[in-house]
């Protein structure tokens, strides 16, 4: 599965209403767009919702969609994330100043970071990440998966596994440190925005 | 330093999971602002975290596709539904506005129609007096004795209608959009803004209109054919009720309005006509018992502020009249 597979022909077929073309677009982009969204909204369910909305929109607007579609998709996801962040800002009417500033910071992050993750071979990446996770020490991996994928809080994990909360935290951090090393090339350490944002406050 | 880094990682993870405390949030934010290295750590943590989710996201992919397709498949029904709903919403507003304006149109016209029937302003001047009426459009009407002026509440709505019995001197305010109508038993006068005198006493043989300023149209209401005449300044139109003959004369029209300042003017008038004016003014009855006098014509003006006796004496230029008073009737004979 590669983003490269989405060529002009696929988009032409999509615009004609071919479901197979839409299905291919979904296969190639679903994971990528979800990771992009996760960079901005952090909650995996919210991210998934935003991505689904983008796909629904693409299907309904298929007649007007033209190749290339990549930046359109990324921008749509970003807009969805911005809407979510802004909705939070206006939703919590009474909000501490720094909370508000942090949301502004997030907003700024979305706006400035135009290519959040640069990878195109989703299947390969998936294998890579999966094997990196599987290489983690047993306990470390279990804690990591429960914390990240199942969204459990450290306190619950500690109770389930009969270990202390601080041990859970250590496991999580160890897992991240190991993954950071093995997935370094994916993350592409870009120093971001910094000066631009600081000048804002 | 190692410890601090680890603490920051904790804060960031708590921030991502949404379980961060207010105090820690503030602390984290200040750290992010204070130092570039924290920012890049934050950035790489975000990306690492996102990438780490890939196996999980992949595992959800197929199930999510089914859910997504269900959503899309159900949408074509929902989509036109939504269109329909917003269309209906707009349609409802449009219909509401239209019906409101139609309703208000009818309500308004009902009120004015009601006004037409029910609410009427009437000025009745008894014999022997005069009155000045100021209409809603600030036109001025002088009403001579024994006259009635009537207008309805819708006066000035689309046009200005007044109903006159008797004699009135009109100074009509100019309004090209709302013509002014004076309705009498036999004649209607249509004006836009002029000064004129209308004399339409029930007891008189004639109805007279004299134009002092401007321009009027006179419409015959009593005839089967609708005839209209234009009147110019210093013209007098006389309609004879018996013969139904209309005649126009050149006249010094301002004299016809002299009564408004307490004077009476005659041009070639018979004693009968003068007597009628005097009857009204002084609220008496005057009988002319001499056929000879009835044939005479008088021209000139009388000051109505004088007593009736003085006026009659003034009329008797040749000193041949005999006045006999019996109750409130005065007989004029020749000696």
Short mmCIF file of C-alpha atoms in Angstrom, two decimals:
data_model
loop_
_atom_site.label_atom_id
_atom_site.label_comp_id
_atom_site.label_asym_id
_atom_site.label_seq_id
_atom_site.Cartn_x
_atom_site.Cartn_y
_atom_site.Cartn_z
CA UNK A 1 0.00 0.00 0.00
CA UNK A 2 1.62 3.20 -1.11
CA UNK A 3 0.50 6.75 -1.52
CA UNK A 4 2.33 6.55 -4.86
CA UNK A 5 -0.39 4.24 -6.13
CA UNK A 6 -2.78 7.17 -6.18
CA UNK A 7 -2.20 8.49 -9.67
CA UNK A 8 -4.31 10.55 -11.99
CA UNK A 9 -6.15 7.47 -13.28
CA UNK A 10 -7.37 6.60 -9.80
CA UNK A 11 -8.73 10.09 -9.30
CA UNK A 12 -10.43 10.04 -12.70
CA UNK A 13 -12.08 6.75 -11.79
CA UNK A 14 -13.04 8.18 -8.41
CA UNK A 15 -14.61 11.23 -10.02
CA UNK A 16 -16.69 8.87 -12.14
CA UNK A 17 -17.99 7.31 -8.97
CA UNK A 18 -16.04 4.02 -9.01
CA UNK A 19 -16.10 2.61 -5.54
CA UNK A 20 -12.95 0.56 -6.12
CA UNK A 21 -11.02 3.77 -6.70
CA UNK A 22 -12.37 5.19 -3.46
CA UNK A 23 -11.48 1.99 -1.66
CA UNK A 24 -7.92 2.20 -2.98
CA UNK A 25 -7.64 5.82 -1.91
CA UNK A 26 -8.82 4.82 1.53
CA UNK A 27 -6.34 1.94 1.78
CA UNK A 28 -3.44 4.16 0.84
CA UNK A 29 -4.34 7.18 2.92
CA UNK A 30 -6.30 6.08 5.97
CA UNK A 31 -3.34 5.30 8.19
CA UNK A 32 -1.28 8.21 7.00
CA UNK A 33 -4.04 10.74 7.55
CA UNK A 34 -4.74 9.32 10.98
CA UNK A 35 -1.16 9.80 12.05
CA UNK A 36 -1.24 13.33 10.68
CA UNK A 37 -4.37 14.07 12.66
CA UNK A 38 -2.85 12.51 15.78
CA UNK A 39 -0.02 15.03 15.59
CA UNK A 40 -2.54 17.78 16.16
CA UNK A 41 -5.43 16.52 18.20
CA UNK A 42 -3.72 13.74 20.23
CA UNK A 43 -6.95 11.86 20.88
CA UNK A 44 -7.08 8.85 18.55
CA UNK A 45 -10.89 8.78 18.41
CA UNK A 46 -11.14 12.45 17.55
CA UNK A 47 -8.42 11.98 14.94
CA UNK A 48 -10.27 9.06 13.40
CA UNK A 49 -13.48 11.04 13.25
CA UNK A 50 -11.78 13.90 11.48
CA UNK A 51 -10.26 11.52 8.93
CA UNK A 52 -13.57 9.78 8.33
CA UNK A 53 -15.22 13.12 7.70
CA UNK A 54 -12.57 13.92 5.13
CA UNK A 55 -13.24 10.63 3.32
CA UNK A 56 -16.99 11.15 3.39
CA UNK A 57 -16.45 14.59 1.96
CA UNK A 58 -14.16 13.28 -0.77
CA UNK A 59 -16.83 10.80 -1.82
CA UNK A 60 -19.54 13.42 -1.96
CA UNK A 61 -17.36 15.88 -3.80
CA UNK A 62 -15.83 13.22 -6.05
CA UNK A 63 -17.07 14.92 -9.21
CA UNK A 64 -15.11 18.06 -8.50
CA UNK A 65 -11.95 16.43 -7.20
CA UNK A 66 -8.88 16.63 -9.39
CA UNK A 67 -5.39 15.19 -9.27
CA UNK A 68 -3.17 15.65 -7.28
CA UNK A 69 -5.16 14.96 -4.19
CA UNK A 70 -2.40 14.60 -1.60
CA UNK A 71 -2.27 18.16 -0.34
CA UNK A 72 -6.00 18.47 -0.50
CA UNK A 73 -6.33 15.50 1.86
CA UNK A 74 -3.64 16.71 4.25
CA UNK A 75 -5.10 20.20 4.29
CA UNK A 76 -8.59 18.85 4.89
CA UNK A 77 -7.34 16.90 7.89
CA UNK A 78 -5.52 19.94 9.20
CA UNK A 79 -8.63 22.04 8.81
CA UNK A 80 -10.60 19.42 10.68
CA UNK A 81 -8.04 19.54 13.49
CA UNK A 82 -8.10 23.35 13.55
CA UNK A 83 -11.85 23.30 13.80
CA UNK A 84 -11.62 20.91 16.70
CA UNK A 85 -9.05 23.04 18.53
CA UNK A 86 -11.01 26.22 17.91
CA UNK A 87 -14.21 24.55 19.02
CA UNK A 88 -12.45 23.67 22.27
CA UNK A 89 -11.38 27.27 22.65
CA UNK A 90 -14.87 28.58 22.24
CA UNK A 91 -16.46 25.68 24.10
CA UNK A 92 -14.60 26.24 27.34
CA UNK A 93 -15.74 29.77 27.91
CA UNK A 94 -14.07 30.09 31.24
CA UNK A 95 -10.53 29.04 30.58
CA UNK A 96 -7.31 29.86 32.29
CA UNK A 97 -5.03 32.14 30.36
CA UNK A 98 -2.28 29.57 29.87
CA UNK A 99 -4.81 26.94 28.74
CA UNK A 100 -5.97 29.34 26.10
CA UNK A 101 -2.38 30.09 25.15
CA UNK A 102 -1.64 26.40 24.88
CA UNK A 103 -4.54 25.96 22.49
CA UNK A 104 -3.24 28.89 20.51
CA UNK A 105 0.12 27.19 20.54
CA UNK A 106 -1.50 24.03 19.16
CA UNK A 107 -3.27 26.05 16.54
CA UNK A 108 -0.02 27.64 15.55
CA UNK A 109 1.55 24.20 15.42
CA UNK A 110 -1.03 23.00 12.93
CA UNK A 111 -0.69 26.10 10.80
CA UNK A 112 3.10 26.18 10.63
CA UNK A 113 3.93 22.51 10.30
CA UNK A 114 3.04 21.93 6.71
CA UNK A 115 4.48 18.46 6.27
CA UNK A 116 4.02 16.72 9.60
CA UNK A 117 5.20 13.25 8.62
CA UNK A 118 6.92 12.40 5.43
CA UNK A 119 6.40 8.83 4.51
CA UNK A 120 4.50 7.34 1.64
CA UNK A 121 4.80 3.55 1.92
CA UNK A 122 2.19 3.00 4.60
CA UNK A 123 2.42 -0.80 4.54
CA UNK A 124 6.18 -0.80 4.95
CA UNK A 125 6.04 1.75 7.71
CA UNK A 126 3.41 -0.23 9.48
CA UNK A 127 5.61 -3.33 9.40
CA UNK A 128 8.51 -1.30 10.61
CA UNK A 129 6.66 0.19 13.55
CA UNK A 130 5.02 -3.11 14.39
CA UNK A 131 8.35 -4.91 14.51
CA UNK A 132 9.85 -2.07 16.53
CA UNK A 133 7.04 -2.43 19.06
CA UNK A 134 7.41 -6.20 19.06
CA UNK A 135 11.11 -5.87 19.77
CA UNK A 136 10.30 -4.09 23.03
CA UNK A 137 10.80 -6.11 26.22
CA UNK A 138 7.64 -8.07 27.08
CA UNK A 139 6.47 -6.03 30.12
CA UNK A 140 7.43 -2.80 28.47
CA UNK A 141 5.43 -3.70 25.33
CA UNK A 142 2.32 -4.72 27.26
CA UNK A 143 2.31 -1.49 29.24
CA UNK A 144 2.97 0.52 26.09
CA UNK A 145 0.13 -1.13 24.16
CA UNK A 146 -2.33 -0.78 26.98
CA UNK A 147 -1.40 2.83 27.54
CA UNK A 148 -1.33 3.93 23.91
CA UNK A 149 -3.62 1.67 21.98
CA UNK A 150 -6.20 0.92 24.61
CA UNK A 151 -6.00 4.37 26.12
CA UNK A 152 -5.74 3.16 29.69
CA UNK A 153 -4.49 5.48 32.41
CA UNK A 154 -1.27 4.46 34.18
CA UNK A 155 -3.19 3.91 37.45
CA UNK A 156 -5.43 1.26 35.84
CA UNK A 157 -2.51 -0.45 34.13
CA UNK A 158 -0.69 -0.55 37.47
CA UNK A 159 -3.72 -2.19 39.12
CA UNK A 160 -4.12 -4.71 36.29
CA UNK A 161 -0.50 -5.72 36.14
CA UNK A 162 0.09 -5.51 39.89
CA UNK A 163 2.91 -3.01 39.55
CA UNK A 164 3.36 0.54 40.81
CA UNK A 165 2.22 3.56 38.84
CA UNK A 166 5.75 4.88 38.64
CA UNK A 167 6.89 1.57 37.18
CA UNK A 168 4.19 1.90 34.54
CA UNK A 169 5.46 5.37 33.70
CA UNK A 170 9.02 4.14 33.48
CA UNK A 171 7.95 1.37 31.11
CA UNK A 172 6.12 3.82 28.89
CA UNK A 173 9.10 6.12 28.71
CA UNK A 174 11.50 3.30 28.08
CA UNK A 175 9.29 2.08 25.27
CA UNK A 176 9.20 5.56 23.73
CA UNK A 177 12.95 5.94 24.05
CA UNK A 178 13.53 2.63 22.28
CA UNK A 179 11.01 3.42 19.57
CA UNK A 180 12.52 6.84 19.12
CA UNK A 181 15.80 5.23 18.29
CA UNK A 182 14.42 2.59 15.96
CA UNK A 183 11.98 4.95 14.19
CA UNK A 184 14.26 7.97 14.12
CA UNK A 185 14.25 8.18 10.32
CA UNK A 186 10.44 8.42 10.27
CA UNK A 187 10.15 11.24 12.69
CA UNK A 188 12.65 13.44 10.95
CA UNK A 189 13.58 15.74 13.80
CA UNK A 190 12.53 19.10 12.52
CA UNK A 191 12.99 22.07 14.74
CA UNK A 192 9.69 23.77 14.36
CA UNK A 193 8.12 27.17 14.52
CA UNK A 194 9.93 28.28 17.71
CA UNK A 195 10.73 31.90 16.99
CA UNK A 196 7.49 32.53 15.22
CA UNK A 197 5.48 31.35 18.18
CA UNK A 198 7.55 33.03 20.84
CA UNK A 199 7.14 36.33 19.08
CA UNK A 200 3.42 35.82 19.55
CA UNK A 201 3.49 36.02 23.33
CA UNK B 1 18.90 16.85 33.72
CA UNK B 2 17.97 13.29 32.98
CA UNK B 3 15.42 13.48 35.73
CA UNK B 4 14.01 16.71 34.43
CA UNK B 5 13.73 15.33 30.90
CA UNK B 6 11.89 12.35 32.23
CA UNK B 7 9.53 14.65 34.12
CA UNK B 8 8.84 16.64 30.98
CA UNK B 9 8.09 13.43 29.08
CA UNK B 10 5.60 12.59 31.80
CA UNK B 11 3.99 15.99 31.47
CA UNK B 12 3.76 15.68 27.73
CA UNK B 13 2.26 12.21 27.88
CA UNK B 14 -0.30 13.42 30.41
CA UNK B 15 -1.02 16.36 28.18
CA UNK B 16 -1.62 14.08 25.19
CA UNK B 17 -3.88 11.79 27.15
CA UNK B 18 -5.76 14.76 28.55
CA UNK B 19 -5.08 13.84 32.17
CA UNK B 20 -2.75 16.73 32.90
CA UNK B 21 -3.45 18.96 35.88
CA UNK B 22 -3.92 22.70 35.48
CA UNK B 23 -0.69 23.37 37.34
CA UNK B 24 1.31 20.99 35.19
CA UNK B 25 -0.25 22.36 32.04
CA UNK B 26 0.90 25.81 32.96
CA UNK B 27 4.36 24.53 33.78
CA UNK B 28 4.59 22.64 30.47
CA UNK B 29 3.50 25.65 28.50
CA UNK B 30 6.09 27.84 30.14
CA UNK B 31 8.78 25.29 29.42
CA UNK B 32 7.76 25.15 25.79
CA UNK B 33 8.02 28.89 25.50
CA UNK B 34 11.27 29.19 27.39
CA UNK B 35 13.43 26.83 25.43
CA UNK B 36 13.80 25.62 21.87
CA UNK B 37 15.07 22.25 22.94
CA UNK B 38 11.81 21.62 24.78
CA UNK B 39 9.92 22.55 21.70
CA UNK B 40 11.79 20.14 19.51
CA UNK B 41 11.39 17.50 22.18
CA UNK B 42 7.68 18.20 22.19
CA UNK B 43 7.63 18.04 18.41
CA UNK B 44 9.50 14.77 18.19
CA UNK B 45 7.37 13.31 20.97
CA UNK B 46 4.24 14.20 19.04
CA UNK B 47 5.58 12.55 15.93
CA UNK B 48 6.91 9.51 17.69
CA UNK B 49 3.62 9.07 19.43
CA UNK B 50 1.70 9.43 16.17
CA UNK B 51 3.93 6.97 14.35
CA UNK B 52 3.69 4.53 17.23
CA UNK B 53 -0.04 4.43 16.67
CA UNK B 54 0.37 3.09 13.12
CA UNK B 55 -0.04 -0.61 13.99
CA UNK B 56 -3.12 0.22 15.96
CA UNK B 57 -4.58 2.39 13.20
CA UNK B 58 -3.88 -0.38 10.66
CA UNK B 59 -5.71 -2.84 12.87
CA UNK B 60 -8.78 -0.61 12.82
CA UNK B 61 -8.62 0.03 9.10
CA UNK B 62 -10.98 -2.65 7.79
CA UNK B 63 -13.65 -2.22 10.44
CA UNK B 64 -13.52 1.51 10.00
CA UNK B 65 -13.97 1.13 6.24
CA UNK B 66 -17.18 -0.79 6.77
CA UNK B 67 -18.41 1.90 9.15
CA UNK B 68 -17.36 4.61 6.73
CA UNK B 69 -19.21 3.01 3.82
CA UNK B 70 -22.32 2.63 5.93
CA UNK B 71 -22.07 6.32 6.72
CA UNK B 72 -21.61 7.20 3.05
CA UNK B 73 -24.37 4.87 1.88
CA UNK B 74 -26.79 6.32 4.38
CA UNK B 75 -25.79 9.83 3.45
CA UNK B 76 -27.31 9.91 -0.05
CA UNK B 77 -30.60 9.59 1.78
CA UNK B 78 -29.52 12.09 4.33
CA UNK B 79 -27.95 14.48 1.89
CA UNK B 80 -31.07 15.34 -0.12
CA UNK B 81 -32.87 15.18 3.18
CA UNK B 82 -30.62 17.88 4.47
CA UNK B 83 -31.13 19.81 1.24
CA UNK B 84 -34.83 19.30 1.53
CA UNK B 85 -34.76 20.39 5.13
CA UNK B 86 -32.85 23.56 4.42
CA UNK B 87 -35.06 24.16 1.40
CA UNK B 88 -38.12 23.72 3.56
CA UNK B 89 -36.63 26.02 6.13
CA UNK B 90 -36.06 28.72 3.52
CA UNK B 91 -39.48 28.05 2.01
CA UNK B 92 -41.07 28.38 5.43
CA UNK B 93 -39.41 31.73 5.97
CA UNK B 94 -40.40 32.93 2.52
CA UNK B 95 -44.00 31.80 3.01
CA UNK B 96 -44.08 33.38 6.43
CA UNK B 97 -42.84 36.70 5.10
CA UNK B 98 -45.24 36.61 2.17
CA UNK B 99 -48.23 35.69 4.30
CA UNK B 100 -47.26 38.30 6.85
CA UNK B 101 -47.13 41.00 4.22
CA UNK B 102 -50.35 39.80 2.62
CA UNK B 103 -52.01 39.67 6.02
CA UNK B 104 -50.77 43.10 6.97
CA UNK B 105 -51.94 44.37 3.59
CA UNK B 106 -55.44 43.08 4.28
CA UNK B 107 -55.45 44.15 7.89
CA UNK B 108 -54.34 47.59 6.85
CA UNK B 109 -56.96 47.79 4.15
CA UNK B 110 -59.62 46.43 6.47
CA UNK B 111 -58.83 49.17 8.92
CA UNK B 112 -59.00 51.81 6.24
CA UNK B 113 -62.18 50.22 4.91
CA UNK B 114 -63.63 50.26 8.40
CA UNK B 115 -62.59 53.85 8.65
CA UNK B 116 -64.43 54.43 5.43
CA UNK B 117 -67.65 53.23 6.95
CA UNK B 118 -67.41 54.13 10.57
CA UNK B 119 -65.03 56.84 11.42
CA UNK B 120 -66.01 60.12 9.91
CA UNK B 121 -65.22 63.67 10.82
CA UNK B 122 -68.02 66.07 10.20
CA UNK B 123 -68.23 69.78 10.66
CA UNK B 124 -71.72 71.27 10.70
CA UNK B 125 -72.05 75.02 10.58
CA UNK B 126 -75.38 76.37 11.79
CA UNK B 127 -77.12 79.26 10.07
CA UNK B 128 -75.66 82.60 10.91
CA UNK B 129 -72.09 81.52 11.50
CA UNK B 130 -68.95 80.49 9.70
CA UNK B 131 -66.19 78.11 10.50
CA UNK B 132 -62.68 77.40 9.46
CA UNK B 133 -61.66 73.75 9.20
CA UNK B 134 -58.07 72.61 8.92
CA UNK B 135 -57.80 69.21 7.30
CA UNK B 136 -55.17 66.58 8.21
CA UNK B 137 -53.09 67.54 5.19
CA UNK B 138 -53.24 71.14 6.47
CA UNK B 139 -55.51 72.27 3.68
CA UNK B 140 -57.86 74.99 4.91
CA UNK B 141 -61.59 75.07 4.34
CA UNK B 142 -63.81 78.01 5.23
CA UNK B 143 -67.35 76.86 5.71
CA UNK B 144 -70.15 79.27 5.22
CA UNK B 145 -73.30 79.12 7.31
CA UNK B 146 -75.54 76.08 7.07
CA UNK B 147 -72.79 74.03 5.53
CA UNK B 148 -71.52 70.57 6.29
CA UNK B 149 -68.08 69.22 5.57
CA UNK B 150 -67.36 65.56 6.04
CA UNK B 151 -64.29 63.43 5.56
CA UNK B 152 -63.36 59.92 6.57
CA UNK B 153 -60.45 58.47 8.44
CA UNK B 154 -58.77 57.29 5.26
CA UNK B 155 -58.43 60.92 4.19
CA UNK B 156 -55.01 61.38 2.69
CA UNK B 157 -54.30 57.68 2.43
CA UNK B 158 -54.37 57.45 -1.34
CA UNK B 159 -56.42 60.48 -2.12
CA UNK B 160 -58.09 63.25 -0.22
CA UNK B 161 -61.87 63.16 -0.27
CA UNK B 162 -64.19 65.60 1.39
CA UNK B 163 -67.96 65.81 1.12
CA UNK B 164 -69.54 69.20 1.04
CA UNK B 165 -73.05 70.42 1.45
CA UNK B 166 -73.30 74.16 1.34
CA UNK B 167 -70.52 76.58 0.59
CA UNK B 168 -66.86 76.18 1.15
CA UNK B 169 -63.81 78.11 0.27
CA UNK B 170 -60.85 75.78 -0.20
CA UNK B 171 -57.16 76.41 0.05
CA UNK B 172 -55.80 72.99 -0.87
CA UNK B 173 -52.23 72.00 -0.07
CA UNK B 174 -50.33 70.87 -3.09
CA UNK B 175 -49.79 67.10 -3.32
CA UNK B 176 -49.51 65.73 -6.83
CA UNK B 177 -49.67 62.13 -5.59
CA UNK B 178 -52.87 62.51 -3.64
CA UNK B 179 -55.56 64.34 -5.56
CA UNK B 180 -58.08 66.28 -3.55
CA UNK B 181 -61.77 65.67 -4.28
CA UNK B 182 -64.67 67.78 -3.19
CA UNK B 183 -67.84 65.76 -3.54
CA UNK B 184 -71.16 67.54 -3.76
CA UNK B 185 -74.57 66.26 -4.71
CA UNK B 186 -74.16 66.93 -8.38
CA UNK B 187 -70.59 67.77 -8.97
CA UNK B 188 -67.21 66.52 -7.94
CA UNK B 189 -64.21 68.76 -8.04
CA UNK B 190 -60.81 67.25 -8.52
CA UNK B 191 -57.81 69.37 -7.69
CA UNK B 192 -54.17 68.90 -6.93
CA UNK B 193 -53.50 72.10 -5.07
CA UNK B 194 -55.44 75.25 -5.66
CA UNK B 195 -57.73 77.83 -4.13
CA UNK B 196 -61.36 77.81 -5.11
CA UNK B 197 -64.84 78.32 -3.87
CA UNK B 198 -67.59 75.73 -4.05
CA UNK B 199 -71.17 76.62 -3.49
CA UNK B 200 -73.49 73.66 -3.31
CA UNK B 201 -76.44 74.44 -1.09
CA UNK B 202 -79.25 71.95 -1.23
CA UNK B 203 -81.85 74.67 -1.47
CA UNK B 204 -80.14 76.47 -4.32
CA UNK B 205 -81.02 75.94 -7.94
CA UNK B 206 -77.39 75.91 -8.89
CA UNK B 207 -74.06 74.54 -7.85
CA UNK B 208 -71.17 76.90 -8.45
CA UNK B 209 -67.44 76.56 -8.53
CA UNK B 210 -65.14 79.51 -8.85
CA UNK B 211 -61.47 79.11 -9.35
CA UNK B 212 -59.22 81.60 -7.67
CA UNK B 213 -55.85 79.94 -8.20
CA UNK B 214 -54.44 76.98 -10.07
CA UNK B 215 -56.42 74.43 -11.94
CA UNK B 216 -59.39 72.15 -11.24
CA UNK B 217 -61.34 69.43 -12.95
CA UNK B 218 -65.07 69.41 -12.44
CA UNK B 219 -66.84 66.08 -12.80
CA UNK B 220 -70.53 65.79 -13.15
CA UNK B 221 -71.69 62.98 -10.92
CA UNK B 222 -75.38 63.15 -11.53
CA UNK B 223 -75.43 62.77 -15.27
CA UNK B 224 -75.46 59.46 -17.04
CA UNK B 225 -72.59 60.47 -19.18
CA UNK B 226 -69.56 61.28 -17.12
CA UNK B 227 -68.59 64.72 -18.23
CA UNK B 228 -65.62 66.60 -16.95
CA UNK B 229 -64.68 70.23 -17.38
CA UNK B 230 -61.49 72.01 -16.77
CA UNK B 231 -61.66 75.31 -15.04
CA UNK B 232 -59.13 78.07 -15.33
CA UNK B 233 -58.41 80.90 -12.99
CA UNK B 234 -61.22 83.43 -12.79
CA UNK B 235 -63.73 81.10 -14.32
CA UNK B 236 -66.97 80.19 -12.69
CA UNK B 237 -68.89 77.05 -13.47
CA UNK B 238 -72.58 76.97 -12.76
CA UNK B 239 -74.60 73.82 -12.89
CA UNK B 240 -78.31 74.24 -13.01
CA UNK B 241 -79.94 71.39 -11.21
CA UNK B 242 -83.28 71.74 -12.96
CA UNK B 243 -82.17 72.16 -16.51
CA UNK B 244 -78.95 70.19 -16.00
CA UNK B 245 -77.20 72.85 -18.01
CA UNK B 246 -73.61 73.66 -17.32
CA UNK B 247 -72.33 77.09 -18.07
CA UNK B 248 -68.96 78.72 -17.66
CA UNK B 249 -68.43 82.40 -17.07
CA UNK B 250 -65.50 84.64 -16.67
CA UNK B 251 -65.61 86.10 -13.23
CA UNK B 252 -63.58 87.91 -10.69
CA UNK B 253 -63.31 84.75 -8.70
CA UNK B 254 -61.81 86.23 -5.58
CA UNK B 255 -65.12 87.99 -5.02
CA UNK B 256 -66.84 84.66 -4.58
CA UNK B 257 -64.69 84.16 -1.53
CA UNK B 258 -65.35 87.51 0.00
CA UNK B 259 -67.79 85.93 2.41
CA UNK B 260 -64.80 84.50 4.23
CA UNK B 261 -63.87 87.99 5.30
CA UNK B 262 -67.42 88.97 6.05
CA UNK B 263 -68.35 90.38 2.71
CA UNK B 264 -70.85 89.35 0.11
CA UNK B 265 -70.25 90.03 -3.53
CA UNK B 266 -72.71 89.88 -6.35
CA UNK B 267 -72.33 90.06 -10.05
CA UNK B 268 -75.57 90.28 -11.89
CA UNK B 269 -77.34 88.43 -9.12
CA UNK B 270 -81.07 88.35 -8.65
CA UNK B 271 -82.65 89.39 -5.40
CA UNK B 272 -83.56 85.75 -4.78
CA UNK B 273 -79.95 84.71 -4.75
CA UNK B 274 -78.94 87.54 -2.48
CA UNK B 275 -81.86 86.82 -0.21
CA UNK B 276 -80.73 83.21 0.20
CA UNK B 277 -77.29 84.34 1.35
CA UNK B 278 -78.81 86.77 3.73
CA UNK B 279 -81.21 84.16 5.05
CA UNK B 280 -78.32 81.92 5.88
CA UNK B 281 -76.18 84.61 7.28
CA UNK B 282 -78.80 86.14 9.49
CA UNK B 283 -80.89 83.04 10.03
CA UNK B 284 -84.10 84.61 8.84
CA UNK B 285 -86.54 84.00 6.03
CA UNK B 286 -86.86 86.52 3.31
CA UNK B 287 -89.86 86.62 0.98
CA UNK B 288 -89.86 88.68 -2.14
CA UNK B 289 -93.44 89.63 -2.77
CA UNK B 290 -92.80 91.82 -5.80
CA UNK B 291 -92.33 90.28 -9.24
CA UNK B 292 -90.75 93.50 -10.33
CA UNK B 293 -87.96 93.27 -7.83
CA UNK B 294 -87.36 89.65 -8.79
CA UNK B 295 -86.48 90.75 -12.31
CA UNK B 296 -83.76 93.10 -11.16
CA UNK B 297 -80.10 92.20 -11.14
CA UNK B 298 -77.63 93.45 -8.62
CA UNK B 299 -73.87 93.84 -8.71
CA UNK B 300 -71.64 94.96 -5.88
CA UNK B 301 -70.61 93.80 -2.47
CA UNK B 302 -72.15 93.87 0.95
CA UNK B 303 -70.47 94.02 4.28
CA UNK B 304 -72.05 91.24 6.25
CA UNK B 305 -70.87 92.72 9.50
CA UNK B 306 -73.54 95.32 9.13
CA UNK B 307 -77.02 94.63 10.40
CA UNK B 308 -79.58 93.04 8.13
CA UNK B 309 -81.54 96.23 8.09
CA UNK B 310 -78.52 98.26 6.97
CA UNK B 311 -77.81 95.73 4.24
CA UNK B 312 -81.34 95.72 2.93
CA UNK B 313 -81.39 99.48 2.95
CA UNK B 314 -78.11 99.45 1.04
CA UNK B 315 -79.62 97.13 -1.55
CA UNK B 316 -82.55 99.45 -1.99
CA UNK B 317 -80.70 101.87 -4.18
CA UNK B 318 -83.80 103.37 -5.64
CA UNK B 319 -85.57 103.58 -2.29
CA UNK B 320 -88.56 101.65 -3.51
CA UNK B 321 -88.49 98.68 -1.14
CA UNK B 322 -90.82 98.18 1.76
CA UNK B 323 -89.68 95.78 4.45
CA UNK B 324 -92.28 94.11 6.58
CA UNK B 325 -91.18 91.83 9.35
CA UNK B 326 -93.55 89.11 10.52
CA UNK B 327 -91.90 86.86 13.10
CA UNK B 328 -88.61 85.71 11.61
CA UNK B 329 -89.81 86.29 8.08
CA UNK B 330 -89.07 89.48 6.26
CA UNK B 331 -91.27 90.44 3.32
CA UNK B 332 -89.91 92.71 0.65
CA UNK B 333 -92.41 94.57 -1.40
CA UNK B 334 -92.49 97.60 -3.57
CA UNK B 335 -94.27 100.66 -2.48
#
